[in-house]
Amino acid sequence: MAASLPQKQGMAGMPPQQQPHLPPNTASGQGQQPMPPQGALREISPVFLCRIGQETVQDIVTRTMEIFQITRATQLPNGVTQSQAMYQDRFGKLQEHLRQLALLFRKLRLLYERCVEMTSDLQEGPAELVPYVGEELVSVRVEPCSPAVNQERKEVLEKVRQKNQEMKVLMDQMRNLLWDVNAMLTLRK
């Protein structure tokens, strides 16, 4: 089936400047299998594409964390002037991360579409996933509980209420104790 697909340029139609620059037969990470040669691009298995997708998701998470770190380190303009060079440097890093993030999302989308295309014969129809399609719901008759079960339920609920009350008292005592300890530590300083 994969051999009948038309050969797409590079990474599923990505322009050459946006394609990942991995030479053939190099490992994409430590301890991982090498990339297949250019002639075998049409015969890449969906499992391999999923692994590339997983690595892409990890790259997306890493880039996102770096963006959050940059924004956390940036001070709000509260009247203090920062050097223009530092501002431009952070802004440039942020723009580069955002650009790379957009490319990674495009790559992930292309990998997803390629996997769906390669495994279209394996997928189930959505009608099988939705329960009760075309069927009427049958009401279930609920039998009343026996008095012994009702009595046991009331006893268990009462025990739970008592335990909750005891826990509330203990939590209040612990809270007061912590306040006293913190007050003593504050007075000591």
Tab-separated table of N, CA, C and O in Angstrom, residues 136-189:
chain	number	residue	atom	x	y	z
A	136	GLU	N	-32.874	1.916	20.779
A	136	GLU	CA	-33.607	2.635	21.811
A	136	GLU	C	-33.051	2.253	23.163
A	136	GLU	O	-32.658	1.107	23.395
A	137	LEU	N	-33.021	3.212	24.052
A	137	LEU	CA	-32.556	2.934	25.399
A	137	LEU	C	-33.634	2.160	26.144
A	137	LEU	O	-34.806	2.521	26.138
A	138	VAL	N	-33.233	1.106	26.764
A	138	VAL	CA	-34.154	0.290	27.541
A	138	VAL	C	-34.022	0.711	28.999
A	138	VAL	O	-32.914	0.746	29.543
A	139	SER	N	-35.122	1.086	29.597
A	139	SER	CA	-35.045	1.506	30.988
A	139	SER	C	-34.796	0.291	31.865
A	139	SER	O	-35.348	-0.795	31.641
A	140	VAL	N	-33.950	0.481	32.850
A	140	VAL	CA	-33.586	-0.603	33.746
A	140	VAL	C	-34.435	-0.475	35.001
A	140	VAL	O	-34.516	0.591	35.609
A	141	ARG	N	-35.053	-1.543	35.375
A	141	ARG	CA	-35.901	-1.537	36.561
A	141	ARG	C	-35.016	-1.708	37.787
A	141	ARG	O	-34.236	-2.652	37.892
A	142	VAL	N	-35.149	-0.791	38.720
A	142	VAL	CA	-34.345	-0.828	39.931
A	142	VAL	C	-35.217	-1.366	41.051
A	142	VAL	O	-36.303	-0.845	41.320
A	143	GLU	N	-34.725	-2.387	41.681
A	143	GLU	CA	-35.483	-2.986	42.772
A	143	GLU	C	-35.221	-2.209	44.057
A	143	GLU	O	-34.092	-1.758	44.294
A	144	PRO	N	-36.235	-2.039	44.882
A	144	PRO	CA	-36.013	-1.346	46.158
A	144	PRO	C	-35.137	-2.209	47.072
A	144	PRO	O	-35.174	-3.441	47.015
A	145	CYS	N	-34.339	-1.518	47.873
A	145	CYS	CA	-33.433	-2.226	48.773
A	145	CYS	C	-34.199	-2.758	49.975
A	145	CYS	O	-35.225	-2.204	50.382
A	146	SER	N	-33.663	-3.793	50.538
A	146	SER	CA	-34.290	-4.382	51.723
A	146	SER	C	-34.052	-3.461	52.924
A	146	SER	O	-33.110	-2.661	52.934
A	147	PRO	N	-34.862	-3.533	53.949
A	147	PRO	CA	-34.672	-2.686	55.130
A	147	PRO	C	-33.310	-2.901	55.791
A	147	PRO	O	-32.725	-1.960	56.325
A	148	ALA	N	-32.786	-4.107	55.733
A	148	ALA	CA	-31.474	-4.366	56.338
A	148	ALA	C	-30.379	-3.590	55.595
A	148	ALA	O	-29.466	-3.019	56.214
A	149	VAL	N	-30.460	-3.542	54.277
A	149	VAL	CA	-29.473	-2.801	53.484
A	149	VAL	C	-29.598	-1.309	53.760
A	149	VAL	O	-28.587	-0.602	53.900
A	150	ASN	N	-30.819	-0.808	53.836
A	150	ASN	CA	-31.022	0.606	54.146
A	150	ASN	C	-30.467	0.951	55.524
A	150	ASN	O	-29.849	2.003	55.716
A	151	GLN	N	-30.676	0.087	56.492
A	151	GLN	CA	-30.179	0.321	57.847
A	151	GLN	C	-28.650	0.333	57.849
A	151	GLN	O	-28.023	1.189	58.466
A	152	GLU	N	-28.046	-0.617	57.144
A	152	GLU	CA	-26.575	-0.672	57.075
A	152	GLU	C	-26.014	0.582	56.409
A	152	GLU	O	-25.011	1.132	56.833
A	153	ARG	N	-26.709	1.053	55.365
A	153	ARG	CA	-26.281	2.271	54.670
A	153	ARG	C	-26.322	3.457	55.616
A	153	ARG	O	-25.396	4.278	55.648
A	154	LYS	N	-27.377	3.574	56.406
A	154	LYS	CA	-27.486	4.683	57.366
A	154	LYS	C	-26.369	4.615	58.402
A	154	LYS	O	-25.788	5.639	58.769
A	155	GLU	N	-26.058	3.408	58.870
A	155	GLU	CA	-24.981	3.255	59.850
A	155	GLU	C	-23.637	3.668	59.264
A	155	GLU	O	-22.843	4.347	59.914
A	156	VAL	N	-23.370	3.248	58.036
A	156	VAL	CA	-22.099	3.602	57.383
A	156	VAL	C	-22.014	5.115	57.176
A	156	VAL	O	-20.973	5.731	57.422
A	157	LEU	N	-23.123	5.728	56.750
A	157	LEU	CA	-23.117	7.187	56.563
A	157	LEU	C	-22.873	7.903	57.879
A	157	LEU	O	-22.145	8.911	57.927
A	158	GLU	N	-23.447	7.417	58.963
A	158	GLU	CA	-23.239	8.042	60.273
A	158	GLU	C	-21.784	7.904	60.714
A	158	GLU	O	-21.193	8.849	61.235
A	159	LYS	N	-21.175	6.730	60.470
A	159	LYS	CA	-19.753	6.540	60.805
A	159	LYS	C	-18.878	7.491	59.993
A	159	LYS	O	-17.922	8.066	60.514
A	160	VAL	N	-19.222	7.649	58.718
A	160	VAL	CA	-18.441	8.556	57.866
A	160	VAL	C	-18.570	9.987	58.374
A	160	VAL	O	-17.585	10.731	58.435
A	161	ARG	N	-19.773	10.395	58.771
A	161	ARG	CA	-19.957	11.752	59.319
A	161	ARG	C	-19.137	11.947	60.583
A	161	ARG	O	-18.514	12.995	60.776
A	162	GLN	N	-19.127	10.935	61.452
A	162	GLN	CA	-18.352	11.040	62.692
A	162	GLN	C	-16.855	11.154	62.391
A	162	GLN	O	-16.159	11.981	62.984
A	163	LYS	N	-16.370	10.325	61.490
A	163	LYS	CA	-14.945	10.378	61.130
A	163	LYS	C	-14.602	11.730	60.499
A	163	LYS	O	-13.540	12.295	60.777
A	164	ASN	N	-15.474	12.239	59.648
A	164	ASN	CA	-15.232	13.556	59.045
A	164	ASN	C	-15.165	14.638	60.113
A	164	ASN	O	-14.331	15.548	60.046
A	165	GLN	N	-16.048	14.559	61.114
A	165	GLN	CA	-16.041	15.540	62.195
A	165	GLN	C	-14.743	15.445	62.995
A	165	GLN	O	-14.141	16.467	63.331
A	166	GLU	N	-14.300	14.217	63.275
A	166	GLU	CA	-13.036	14.029	63.998
A	166	GLU	C	-11.866	14.591	63.198
A	166	GLU	O	-10.982	15.240	63.751
A	167	MET	N	-11.859	14.329	61.898
A	167	MET	CA	-10.777	14.849	61.050
A	167	MET	C	-10.799	16.366	61.014
A	167	MET	O	-9.744	17.005	61.039
A	168	LYS	N	-11.977	16.968	60.992
A	168	LYS	CA	-12.078	18.427	60.985
A	168	LYS	C	-11.503	19.004	62.268
A	168	LYS	O	-10.757	19.992	62.243
A	169	VAL	N	-11.806	18.378	63.403
A	169	VAL	CA	-11.270	18.843	64.681
A	169	VAL	C	-9.751	18.734	64.686
A	169	VAL	O	-9.043	19.665	65.107
A	170	LEU	N	-9.221	17.601	64.202
A	170	LEU	CA	-7.770	17.419	64.142
A	170	LEU	C	-7.117	18.444	63.222
A	170	LEU	O	-6.053	18.989	63.539
A	171	MET	N	-7.738	18.714	62.079
A	171	MET	CA	-7.164	19.706	61.154
A	171	MET	C	-7.168	21.090	61.782
A	171	MET	O	-6.197	21.851	61.633
A	172	ASP	N	-8.223	21.440	62.513
A	172	ASP	CA	-8.254	22.734	63.188
A	172	ASP	C	-7.166	22.828	64.248
A	172	ASP	O	-6.499	23.861	64.391
A	173	GLN	N	-6.971	21.735	65.001
A	173	GLN	CA	-5.919	21.729	66.012
A	173	GLN	C	-4.544	21.871	65.371
A	173	GLN	O	-3.695	22.618	65.859
A	174	MET	N	-4.313	21.145	64.267
A	174	MET	CA	-3.025	21.254	63.563
A	174	MET	C	-2.805	22.648	63.007
A	174	MET	O	-1.704	23.197	63.082
A	175	ARG	N	-3.861	23.250	62.465
A	175	ARG	CA	-3.753	24.601	61.941
A	175	ARG	C	-3.383	25.579	63.054
A	175	ARG	O	-2.490	26.412	62.901
A	176	ASN	N	-4.034	25.471	64.206
A	176	ASN	CA	-3.724	26.354	65.334
A	176	ASN	C	-2.299	26.138	65.825
A	176	ASN	O	-1.598	27.103	66.150
A	177	LEU	N	-1.867	24.875	65.875
A	177	LEU	CA	-0.508	24.571	66.288
A	177	LEU	C	0.506	25.188	65.328
A	177	LEU	O	1.504	25.787	65.750
A	178	LEU	N	0.251	25.074	64.036
A	178	LEU	CA	1.162	25.665	63.048
A	178	LEU	C	1.190	27.185	63.158
A	178	LEU	O	2.250	27.805	63.021
A	179	TRP	N	0.059	27.780	63.411
A	179	TRP	CA	0.031	29.236	63.576
A	179	TRP	C	0.869	29.636	64.789
A	179	TRP	O	1.604	30.616	64.738
A	180	ASP	N	0.744	28.870	65.889
A	180	ASP	CA	1.526	29.178	67.088
A	180	ASP	C	3.017	29.026	66.820
A	180	ASP	O	3.827	29.871	67.229
A	181	VAL	N	3.411	27.952	66.135
A	181	VAL	CA	4.826	27.743	65.809
A	181	VAL	C	5.337	28.861	64.917
A	181	VAL	O	6.424	29.414	65.141
A	182	ASN	N	4.570	29.236	63.903
A	182	ASN	CA	4.993	30.325	63.016
A	182	ASN	C	5.085	31.648	63.775
A	182	ASN	O	5.988	32.459	63.528
A	183	ALA	N	4.166	31.886	64.704
A	183	ALA	CA	4.223	33.125	65.488
A	183	ALA	C	5.465	33.144	66.365
A	183	ALA	O	6.133	34.181	66.479
A	184	MET	N	5.824	32.014	66.975
A	184	MET	CA	7.028	31.936	67.797
A	184	MET	C	8.287	32.157	66.959
A	184	MET	O	9.206	32.836	67.374
A	185	LEU	N	8.307	31.556	65.766
A	185	LEU	CA	9.466	31.736	64.884
A	185	LEU	C	9.583	33.188	64.437
A	185	LEU	O	10.696	33.709	64.293
A	186	THR	N	8.460	33.858	64.216
A	186	THR	CA	8.494	35.246	63.801
A	186	THR	C	9.002	36.127	64.941
A	186	THR	O	9.790	37.065	64.717
A	187	LEU	N	8.584	35.828	66.169
A	187	LEU	CA	9.037	36.618	67.321
A	187	LEU	C	10.512	36.385	67.603
A	187	LEU	O	11.191	37.277	68.106
A	188	ARG	N	11.020	35.205	67.271
A	188	ARG	CA	12.415	34.879	67.523
A	188	ARG	C	13.351	35.701	66.648
A	188	ARG	O	14.461	36.057	67.032
A	189	LYS	N	12.911	36.022	65.426
A	189	LYS	CA	13.739	36.779	64.475
A	189	LYS	C	13.840	38.158	64.916
A	189	LYS	O	14.216	38.987	65.313
